[in-house]
Each structure stands twice: as C-alpha cells, then as structure tokens.
Tab-separated table of C-alpha atoms and ligand atoms in Angstrom:
chain	number	residue	atom	x	y	z
A	5	UNK	CA	126.565	354.940	-15.598
A	6	UNK	CA	127.086	353.816	-18.923
A	7	UNK	CA	130.697	353.215	-20.065
A	8	UNK	CA	132.932	355.508	-22.275
A	9	UNK	CA	136.307	354.228	-23.636
A	10	UNK	CA	138.955	356.103	-25.681
A	11	UNK	CA	142.619	356.330	-26.065
A	12	UNK	CA	145.344	357.866	-27.943
A	13	UNK	CA	148.827	356.696	-29.278
A	14	UNK	CA	152.057	357.901	-27.477
A	15	UNK	CA	153.589	358.670	-30.809
A	16	UNK	CA	155.130	361.899	-30.172
A	17	UNK	CA	156.422	363.997	-27.319
A	18	UNK	CA	153.361	366.273	-27.381
A	19	UNK	CA	149.898	365.890	-28.490
A	20	UNK	CA	148.642	368.221	-31.098
A	21	UNK	CA	145.725	370.548	-31.244
A	22	UNK	CA	143.713	368.090	-33.389
A	23	UNK	CA	144.044	365.483	-30.596
A	24	UNK	CA	142.984	368.172	-28.032
A	25	UNK	CA	139.896	369.368	-29.866
A	26	UNK	CA	138.942	366.247	-31.808
A	27	UNK	CA	139.278	364.107	-28.617
A	28	UNK	CA	140.378	365.452	-25.087
A	29	UNK	CA	137.748	368.275	-24.947
A	30	UNK	CA	134.990	365.778	-25.366
A	31	UNK	CA	136.524	363.433	-22.984
A	32	UNK	CA	136.749	366.129	-20.323
A	33	UNK	CA	133.179	366.975	-20.762
A	34	UNK	CA	131.952	363.558	-20.777
A	35	UNK	CA	133.681	362.050	-17.838
A	36	UNK	CA	130.687	363.108	-15.510
A	37	UNK	CA	127.871	361.362	-17.211
A	38	UNK	CA	129.796	358.305	-18.201
A	39	UNK	CA	132.079	355.780	-16.200
A	40	UNK	CA	135.160	356.629	-18.382
A	41	UNK	CA	138.388	354.568	-19.282
A	42	UNK	CA	141.193	356.316	-21.096
A	43	UNK	CA	144.215	354.660	-22.053
A	44	UNK	CA	147.539	355.483	-23.510
A	45	UNK	CA	147.749	352.797	-26.113
A	46	UNK	CA	151.533	352.027	-26.156
A	47	UNK	CA	151.301	348.475	-27.778
A	48	UNK	CA	149.577	350.274	-30.728
A	49	UNK	CA	152.638	352.556	-30.825
A	50	UNK	CA	154.802	349.504	-31.483
A	51	UNK	CA	153.629	349.296	-34.969
A	52	UNK	CA	155.795	352.346	-35.832
A	53	UNK	CA	159.528	352.268	-35.209
A	54	UNK	CA	160.551	353.493	-31.814
A	55	UNK	CA	163.308	354.162	-29.609
A	56	UNK	CA	162.716	352.074	-26.490
A	57	UNK	CA	163.598	354.877	-23.927
A	58	UNK	CA	161.689	357.490	-25.993
A	59	UNK	CA	158.578	355.360	-26.153
A	60	UNK	CA	158.647	355.048	-22.364
A	61	UNK	CA	158.957	358.873	-22.156
A	62	UNK	CA	156.193	359.584	-24.646
A	63	UNK	CA	153.856	357.198	-22.812
A	64	UNK	CA	154.451	359.298	-19.533
A	65	UNK	CA	154.011	362.391	-21.565
A	66	UNK	CA	150.918	361.371	-23.028
A	67	UNK	CA	149.378	360.648	-19.779
A	68	UNK	CA	150.252	363.906	-18.285
A	69	UNK	CA	148.757	365.683	-20.930
A	70	UNK	CA	145.384	363.869	-20.274
A	71	UNK	CA	145.621	364.932	-16.766
A	72	UNK	CA	146.744	368.524	-17.487
A	73	UNK	CA	143.770	368.675	-19.935
A	74	UNK	CA	141.125	367.925	-17.180
A	75	UNK	CA	140.996	364.095	-17.067
A	76	UNK	CA	140.929	363.387	-13.457
A	77	UNK	CA	142.401	359.955	-12.535
A	78	UNK	CA	140.394	359.779	-9.182
A	79	UNK	CA	137.234	359.821	-11.417
A	80	UNK	CA	138.010	358.395	-14.586
A	81	UNK	CA	140.258	355.433	-15.072
A	82	UNK	CA	143.449	356.516	-16.903
A	83	UNK	CA	146.140	353.827	-17.601
A	84	UNK	CA	148.660	352.461	-19.872
A	85	UNK	CA	147.315	349.868	-22.100
A	86	UNK	CA	150.398	347.403	-21.788
A	87	UNK	CA	149.687	347.520	-18.087
A	88	UNK	CA	146.667	345.383	-18.672
A	89	UNK	CA	147.586	342.039	-20.186
A	90	UNK	CA	144.088	341.222	-21.192
A	91	UNK	CA	144.325	343.583	-24.295
A	92	UNK	CA	146.637	341.495	-26.175
A	93	UNK	CA	144.970	338.385	-25.161
A	94	UNK	CA	141.554	339.478	-26.325
A	95	UNK	CA	143.121	340.816	-29.483
A	96	UNK	CA	144.116	337.181	-30.484
A	97	UNK	CA	140.837	335.803	-29.812
A	98	UNK	CA	139.171	338.663	-32.015
A	99	UNK	CA	141.749	337.948	-34.641
A	100	UNK	CA	140.333	334.339	-35.223
A	101	UNK	CA	136.744	335.876	-36.018
A	102	UNK	CA	138.220	338.973	-38.340
A	103	UNK	CA	138.206	338.511	-41.895
A	104	UNK	CA	141.350	338.904	-43.908
A	105	UNK	CA	139.573	340.780	-46.349
A	106	UNK	CA	137.733	342.915	-43.817
A	107	UNK	CA	141.045	343.874	-42.195
A	108	UNK	CA	142.422	344.650	-45.646
A	109	UNK	CA	139.722	347.215	-46.329
A	110	UNK	CA	140.654	349.374	-43.562
A	111	UNK	CA	141.739	352.738	-45.151
A	112	UNK	CA	144.288	353.765	-42.461
A	113	UNK	CA	146.196	350.405	-43.334
A	114	UNK	CA	145.671	350.927	-46.761
A	115	UNK	CA	147.115	354.508	-46.632
A	116	UNK	CA	150.086	353.443	-44.652
A	117	UNK	CA	151.081	350.372	-46.311
A	118	UNK	CA	150.759	352.086	-49.686
A	119	UNK	CA	153.000	354.976	-48.128
A	120	UNK	CA	155.764	352.491	-46.743
A	121	UNK	CA	155.492	349.803	-49.006
A	122	UNK	CA	154.727	346.075	-48.196
A	123	UNK	CA	158.291	345.074	-47.139
A	124	UNK	CA	158.182	347.864	-44.658
A	125	UNK	CA	154.855	347.336	-43.315
A	126	UNK	CA	154.429	344.927	-40.197
A	127	UNK	CA	151.931	342.652	-39.511
A	128	UNK	CA	150.996	344.676	-36.273
A	129	UNK	CA	149.771	347.565	-38.516
A	130	UNK	CA	147.438	345.129	-40.257
A	131	UNK	CA	145.802	344.014	-37.062
A	132	UNK	CA	146.080	347.245	-35.199
A	133	UNK	CA	142.269	347.812	-35.675
A	134	UNK	CA	141.775	344.312	-33.974
A	135	UNK	CA	143.645	345.458	-30.897
A	136	UNK	CA	141.707	348.680	-30.840
A	137	UNK	CA	138.490	346.440	-30.764
A	138	UNK	CA	139.873	344.560	-27.931
A	139	UNK	CA	140.486	347.736	-26.001
A	140	UNK	CA	137.051	348.835	-26.638
A	141	UNK	CA	135.069	345.424	-25.948
A	142	UNK	CA	137.048	344.519	-22.644
A	143	UNK	CA	135.172	347.290	-20.779
A	144	UNK	CA	131.754	346.803	-22.093
A	145	UNK	CA	131.881	350.250	-23.521
A	146	UNK	CA	128.556	352.063	-24.789
A	147	UNK	CA	130.191	354.996	-26.421
A	148	UNK	CA	133.603	355.825	-28.059
A	149	UNK	CA	134.227	359.569	-28.565
A	150	UNK	CA	136.921	359.862	-31.422
A	151	UNK	CA	137.927	361.994	-34.436
A	152	UNK	CA	136.658	361.260	-37.767
A	153	UNK	CA	139.729	359.075	-38.915
A	154	UNK	CA	139.032	356.463	-36.124
A	155	UNK	CA	135.178	355.862	-37.294
A	156	UNK	CA	135.910	353.026	-39.640
A	157	UNK	CA	137.952	351.117	-36.704
A	158	UNK	CA	134.928	351.550	-34.482
A	159	UNK	CA	132.546	350.223	-37.095
A	160	UNK	CA	134.829	347.076	-37.113
A	161	UNK	CA	134.639	346.955	-33.616
A	162	UNK	CA	130.613	346.833	-33.566
A	163	UNK	CA	130.781	344.086	-36.601
A	164	UNK	CA	133.139	342.058	-34.380
A	165	UNK	CA	131.249	342.340	-31.169
A	166	UNK	CA	128.070	341.356	-33.057
A	167	UNK	CA	129.665	338.398	-34.717
A	168	UNK	CA	130.945	337.083	-31.512
A	169	UNK	CA	127.789	337.564	-29.660
A	170	UNK	CA	125.873	335.756	-32.385
A	171	UNK	CA	128.325	332.848	-32.485
A	172	UNK	CA	129.043	332.446	-28.726
A	173	UNK	CA	126.411	334.286	-26.691
A	174	UNK	CA	126.165	337.844	-25.465
A	175	UNK	CA	129.646	338.492	-24.128
A	176	UNK	CA	130.080	342.146	-25.414
A	177	UNK	CA	128.114	345.445	-25.213
A	178	UNK	CA	128.087	346.732	-28.804
A	179	UNK	CA	129.556	350.068	-28.888
A	180	UNK	CA	128.742	353.437	-30.707
A	181	UNK	CA	131.159	355.731	-32.046
A	182	UNK	CA	130.608	359.381	-30.814
A	183	UNK	CA	131.942	361.956	-33.334
A	184	UNK	CA	131.639	365.594	-32.978
A	185	UNK	CA	130.723	366.876	-36.261
A	186	UNK	CA	132.362	370.335	-36.261
A	187	UNK	CA	135.626	369.427	-34.941
A	188	UNK	CA	135.886	365.751	-36.288
A	189	UNK	CA	138.738	366.842	-38.295
A	190	UNK	CA	141.424	369.545	-37.500
A	191	UNK	CA	143.608	370.270	-40.873
A	192	UNK	CA	147.270	371.194	-41.013
A	193	UNK	CA	147.997	375.071	-40.897
A	194	UNK	CA	150.110	374.803	-43.846
A	195	UNK	CA	148.118	372.448	-45.695
A	196	UNK	CA	144.766	373.025	-44.599
A	197	UNK	CA	143.230	369.920	-46.900
A	198	UNK	CA	145.408	367.475	-44.995
A	199	UNK	CA	144.610	366.240	-41.585
A	200	UNK	CA	146.816	367.603	-38.570
A	201	UNK	CA	148.877	364.830	-37.575
A	202	UNK	CA	151.619	363.916	-35.005
A	203	UNK	CA	153.453	362.417	-37.892
A	204	UNK	CA	153.128	365.144	-40.397
A	205	UNK	CA	156.239	365.632	-42.541
A	206	UNK	CA	156.679	369.121	-41.785
A	207	UNK	CA	156.120	370.601	-38.272
A	208	UNK	CA	155.362	374.222	-39.489
A	209	UNK	CA	151.427	373.516	-39.656
A	210	UNK	CA	151.127	371.521	-36.594
A	211	UNK	CA	149.974	373.038	-33.091
A	212	UNK	CA	151.691	371.028	-30.273
A	213	UNK	CA	150.198	371.408	-26.832
A	214	UNK	CA	153.562	371.448	-25.015
A	215	UNK	CA	155.330	373.813	-27.457
A	216	UNK	CA	156.457	377.183	-26.151
A	217	UNK	CA	153.559	379.450	-26.552
A	218	UNK	CA	155.435	382.033	-28.332
A	219	UNK	CA	156.151	379.217	-30.986
A	220	UNK	CA	152.520	378.279	-31.264
A	221	UNK	CA	151.543	381.948	-31.858
A	222	UNK	CA	154.001	382.344	-34.497
A	223	UNK	CA	152.489	379.205	-36.368
A	224	UNK	CA	148.981	380.484	-36.219
A	225	UNK	CA	150.390	384.038	-37.609
A	226	UNK	CA	151.893	382.029	-40.399
A	227	UNK	CA	148.852	379.878	-41.205
A	228	UNK	CA	147.996	379.663	-44.895
A	229	UNK	CA	144.645	381.427	-45.813
A	230	UNK	CA	143.559	382.952	-49.116
A	231	UNK	CA	143.520	386.306	-51.045
A	232	UNK	CA	139.833	387.295	-50.247
A	233	UNK	CA	140.557	388.971	-47.103
A	234	UNK	CA	137.011	388.212	-45.349
A	235	UNK	CA	136.890	386.069	-42.129
A	236	UNK	CA	134.168	383.700	-43.431
A	237	UNK	CA	133.729	379.900	-42.964
A	238	UNK	CA	133.562	378.116	-46.348
A	239	UNK	CA	135.163	374.750	-46.279
A	240	UNK	CA	135.344	374.316	-49.991
A	241	UNK	CA	136.830	377.530	-51.139
A	242	UNK	CA	138.371	378.825	-47.839
A	243	UNK	CA	139.774	375.820	-46.185
A	244	UNK	CA	142.586	377.874	-44.241
A	245	UNK	CA	140.413	380.340	-42.796
A	246	UNK	CA	137.557	377.794	-42.000
A	247	UNK	CA	139.895	375.655	-40.164
A	248	UNK	CA	141.176	378.629	-38.114
A	249	UNK	CA	137.608	379.405	-37.294
A	250	UNK	CA	136.813	375.882	-36.198
A	251	UNK	CA	139.926	376.066	-33.986
A	252	UNK	CA	138.889	379.270	-32.456
A	253	UNK	CA	135.465	378.352	-31.799
A	254	UNK	CA	136.349	374.890	-30.134
A	255	UNK	CA	138.853	376.529	-27.857
A	256	UNK	CA	136.685	379.331	-26.684
A	257	UNK	CA	133.248	377.266	-26.843
A	258	UNK	CA	131.877	380.208	-29.155
A	259	UNK	CA	129.511	379.767	-32.287
A	260	UNK	CA	131.596	380.373	-35.705
A	261	UNK	CA	128.978	383.267	-36.667
A	262	UNK	CA	129.699	385.115	-33.621
A	263	UNK	CA	133.417	385.148	-34.555
A	264	UNK	CA	132.690	385.857	-38.018
A	265	UNK	CA	130.788	388.995	-36.835
A	266	UNK	CA	133.665	390.217	-34.518
A	267	UNK	CA	136.060	390.183	-37.386
A	268	UNK	CA	133.750	391.521	-40.112
A	269	UNK	CA	135.678	394.254	-41.958
A	270	UNK	CA	139.036	393.489	-40.382
A	271	UNK	CA	141.820	391.745	-42.104
A	272	UNK	CA	143.333	388.417	-41.452
A	273	UNK	CA	146.072	389.842	-39.462
A	274	UNK	CA	143.658	390.894	-36.756
A	275	UNK	CA	141.903	387.698	-36.737
A	276	UNK	CA	145.090	385.680	-36.338
A	277	UNK	CA	146.226	387.775	-33.565
A	278	UNK	CA	142.953	387.070	-31.710
A	279	UNK	CA	143.227	383.281	-32.512
A	280	UNK	CA	146.998	383.342	-31.315
A	281	UNK	CA	146.162	384.913	-28.043
A	282	UNK	CA	143.290	382.343	-27.591
A	283	UNK	CA	145.918	379.335	-28.252
A	284	UNK	CA	148.347	380.732	-25.921
A	285	UNK	CA	145.741	381.076	-23.171
A	286	UNK	CA	144.308	377.744	-23.389
A	287	UNK	CA	147.603	375.812	-23.941
A	288	UNK	CA	149.704	377.743	-21.680
A	289	UNK	CA	148.251	376.452	-18.313
A	290	UNK	CA	147.630	373.034	-19.817
A	291	UNK	CA	151.616	372.899	-20.729
A	292	UNK	CA	152.481	374.157	-17.220
A	293	UNK	CA	150.420	371.477	-15.428
A	294	UNK	CA	151.835	368.718	-17.930
A	295	UNK	CA	155.497	369.838	-17.064
A	296	UNK	CA	154.601	369.977	-13.376
A	297	UNK	CA	153.318	366.415	-13.454
A	298	UNK	CA	156.337	365.335	-15.579
A	299	UNK	CA	158.745	366.907	-12.830
A	300	UNK	CA	157.577	364.049	-10.494
A	301	UNK	CA	157.278	360.988	-12.735
A	302	UNK	CA	157.379	358.652	-9.497
A	303	UNK	CA	154.044	360.128	-8.523
A	304	UNK	CA	152.608	359.892	-12.010
A	305	UNK	CA	153.605	356.341	-12.214
A	306	UNK	CA	151.911	355.488	-9.176
A	307	UNK	CA	148.721	356.955	-10.317
A	308	UNK	CA	148.924	355.051	-13.438
A	309	UNK	CA	149.615	351.832	-11.560
A	310	UNK	CA	146.546	352.082	-9.285
A	311	UNK	CA	144.798	352.939	-12.348
A	312	UNK	CA	145.692	349.893	-14.295
A	313	UNK	CA	144.610	347.779	-11.319
A	314	UNK	CA	141.072	349.237	-11.697
A	315	UNK	CA	141.111	348.630	-15.400
A	316	UNK	CA	142.280	345.088	-15.110
A	317	UNK	CA	139.552	344.097	-12.718
A	318	UNK	CA	136.921	345.078	-15.431
A	319	UNK	CA	139.028	343.516	-18.332
A	320	UNK	CA	139.620	340.489	-16.677
A	321	UNK	CA	136.308	339.655	-16.162
A	322	UNK	CA	135.433	340.051	-19.678
A	323	UNK	CA	138.537	338.100	-20.871
A	324	UNK	CA	137.621	334.969	-18.557
A	325	UNK	CA	134.069	335.023	-19.771
A	326	UNK	CA	135.389	335.041	-23.467
A	327	UNK	CA	137.874	332.338	-22.774
A	328	UNK	CA	135.013	330.140	-21.422
A	329	UNK	CA	132.541	330.911	-24.355
A	330	UNK	CA	135.206	329.964	-27.207
A	331	UNK	CA	135.915	326.782	-25.282
A	332	UNK	CA	139.392	327.169	-23.854
A	333	UNK	CA	139.889	324.703	-21.276
A	334	UNK	CA	140.273	326.360	-17.601
A	335	UNK	CA	143.216	325.836	-15.828
A	336	UNK	CA	142.421	324.086	-12.667
B	423	TYM	P1	145.492	358.747	-32.467
B	423	TYM	O1	146.489	358.560	-31.415
B	423	TYM	O2	145.702	359.051	-33.754
B	423	TYM	O3	144.687	360.092	-32.177
B	423	TYM	C1	143.719	360.144	-30.883
B	423	TYM	C2	142.461	361.093	-31.080
B	423	TYM	O4	142.736	362.108	-31.735
B	423	TYM	C3	141.832	362.278	-32.853
B	423	TYM	N1	142.441	363.021	-33.831
B	423	TYM	C4	141.967	364.093	-34.467
B	423	TYM	N2	140.609	364.682	-34.319
B	423	TYM	C5	140.371	365.837	-35.121
B	423	TYM	N3	141.393	366.336	-36.072
B	423	TYM	C6	142.614	365.678	-36.059
B	423	TYM	N4	143.424	366.270	-36.873
B	423	TYM	C7	142.885	364.573	-35.427
B	423	TYM	N5	143.995	363.757	-35.261
B	423	TYM	C8	143.782	362.920	-34.416
B	423	TYM	C9	141.628	360.833	-33.311
B	423	TYM	O5	140.513	360.604	-34.044
B	423	TYM	C10	141.648	360.088	-31.916
B	423	TYM	O6	140.209	360.050	-31.442
B	423	TYM	N6	143.811	354.126	-33.100
B	423	TYM	C11	143.542	355.270	-32.437
B	423	TYM	C12	143.791	355.241	-30.718
B	423	TYM	C13	143.143	354.056	-29.825
B	423	TYM	C14	141.771	354.123	-29.716
B	423	TYM	C15	141.472	352.818	-29.053
B	423	TYM	C16	140.756	354.991	-29.772
B	423	TYM	C17	143.501	352.797	-29.729
B	423	TYM	N7	142.520	352.211	-29.153
B	423	TYM	C18	140.193	352.567	-28.547
B	423	TYM	C19	139.541	354.957	-28.997
B	423	TYM	C20	139.268	353.489	-28.550
B	423	TYM	C21	144.592	356.257	-32.608
B	423	TYM	O7	145.681	355.868	-33.360
B	423	TYM	O8	144.277	357.646	-32.508
C-alpha cells in the first residue's frame, strides 16, 4: 500500500472543528487504502510558550481525539513525534540543504514573526517547516492530507526531497499534498473571513471538539451571518452562511445544494438549529470516547509506545541511509 503521513500540534486542550473537518475526516477515510502514519507533533508545539505539564496533557488529549474520531492504532501508526528520535536528527540534515531565503519565504513564519516581533520569535519557529519536512520524508510518504494552510510547507518538503535526491541519490519518496478543496479552510464563526484556529484571540467563534455540546450549540446559534435571510452558498458576499453550509455538508456527508433546498424559504434561525443538532450529534460521541480514553492514561500511553516502536523502525532505516549518503562516518 502507498504511504500516508500527517500530524497535528498539541497546542490546545481540544482540537477545533477546522482540524476535524480539514484533516481528521480525511485521515479516517484514507486509512484503509494507505499505510498511514499519524503523529502528535509535540516538538513543533515547543515553538510556542508552553507549561511543561500542560504540554504533556495536551499531547495525550490530542492522541485521544485522533482515536475517538476513528483513527485505529491497530491499523494505522499513531504516535508522538518526540518518541521517535530520528525526527530531530533528520531535521538537522535537511536544514543544511535549506536556503535561508527559502525558509524566509514561508508565509506562516512571516505572519507569526510579524505578529510577535523578531525579539519574541525563536529560531525554532523559523526552522519549523524543515522539521515538518523531516516528519514526512522519514516515512517515504506518498501523500500528505492537510488543510490549505499547510500546503506551502508540503511544497517545501517536495523541493527538499528533490534537491537531496539530486545531490546524494534517491533517498526519499517525493510526497504530494492532498487538499480537499471544499473543506480546506474552515472559518471562525464570529469572523468568517479569518481561518478558525486553536490560537484565535477570542473563543466565541471556535467550535471545540471536546466542549460541552450545549456550548457548541450556543456558538452555532450566535454565528455571524448577514441580512439577506436566504440560506445560499456565496463565499464572496455571504462568508458566514457559506462557512456554516460547508461545516453542515462536511459533517453530514451531504452536498451543499441539497442543504440549500432543505432550508429554502426558511430563516437562519431554523438553519442554525439544524446545524447545532448536527454538531451535537457528531461531536457528542467523539467527546465521550475521548474522555473514556483519557480516563485510563496508562493504557493510552502503552498504545502510543508500541506505535512509536513501529514508527521508529521505518524512520531509523531512512535516517541511516541518509547518514551514509551525506558522508557521516559510521560508528563501528
Ligand atoms: P495544525 O496543528 O495547525 O493543524 C492540523 C491540521 O488541521 C488543518 N487545519 C484546518 N483545516 C481547515 N480549516 C481550518 N480552519 C484548519 N485549521 C487547521 C491543518 O491544515 C492541518 O492539516 N505543521 C502542521 C503539523 C505538522 C504536519 C507534519 C502536518 C507537523 N508535521 C507533517 C502534516 C505532515 C500544523 O501545525 O498543523
């Protein structure tokens, strides 16, 4: 089977609906056709300020949500990035073939460093995409399913793989990004022209997978719409309603026109009530499964450890080959 790789940062106690729709739903559906590797990228999360105990807890919570959403650790390899040492090691090697200007063109870095200022920006944030490339390339990955905000990083990964292969021989599979066009970007419910994000300034427009369902329902009811009153998809002039339609369609597997038809001649109140119900029905069971898993952290940790062993086998083989190719002396 071809290989699939993807991951998420443990940057909050709960994933948000953008992570769920933009990534997890694809992952779940692709894990049959692909040999899949899913990581919780805790090394990446260190580029933001973190309380150590909280980071550990967020890492477990993220893993539990993968499983609760349908990633099966007996079929797919689900592990914590820092448990496989090869990630940090390959990142170093790749950093030596990455251009400074090339890294400097990453829009996510430009946005973040502009927001925090250079004195508050760490070098890890700058080399973040190189670590992400290492994640992907260690597993000889064919496809990388992500939301649209990660596309540039996967393009960089491709460039680095091609450059390394040209210089040192074919060590890496060159991966392709897979981005579901309709759901590549879920927007904030209060600010529907901004991407929904775990690090949003206000929580009012973010739907959390692990929130009390009543809270999520309330957020849907309060979502920003427009004054037209017609449930109709039009990203340009009706960003709020269009975003709600996208979420509705993704969570039910229905097509947007069929949802438009269902709510034709009815107001936004009815539409939001319908969506709130969909959200509660979808997130409720996921939340319960995740909380069940978190009630037995010892068992969860054991699952993660055995999956890390499986991941390390693949990763270590790639890393040894790379060490040989670049001319590092083998320790006898
Ligand atoms: P992260 O943790 O920010 O997001 C995880 C995944 O969720 C997607 N996503 C969204 N999709 C649609 N709408 C949104 N509003 C939305 N917000 C987030 C992201 O595109 C992503 O697919 N650098 C990565 C993690 C990473 C990774 C990797 C991914 C590290 N190594 C290797 C793939 C392969 C990140 O910070 O994702």
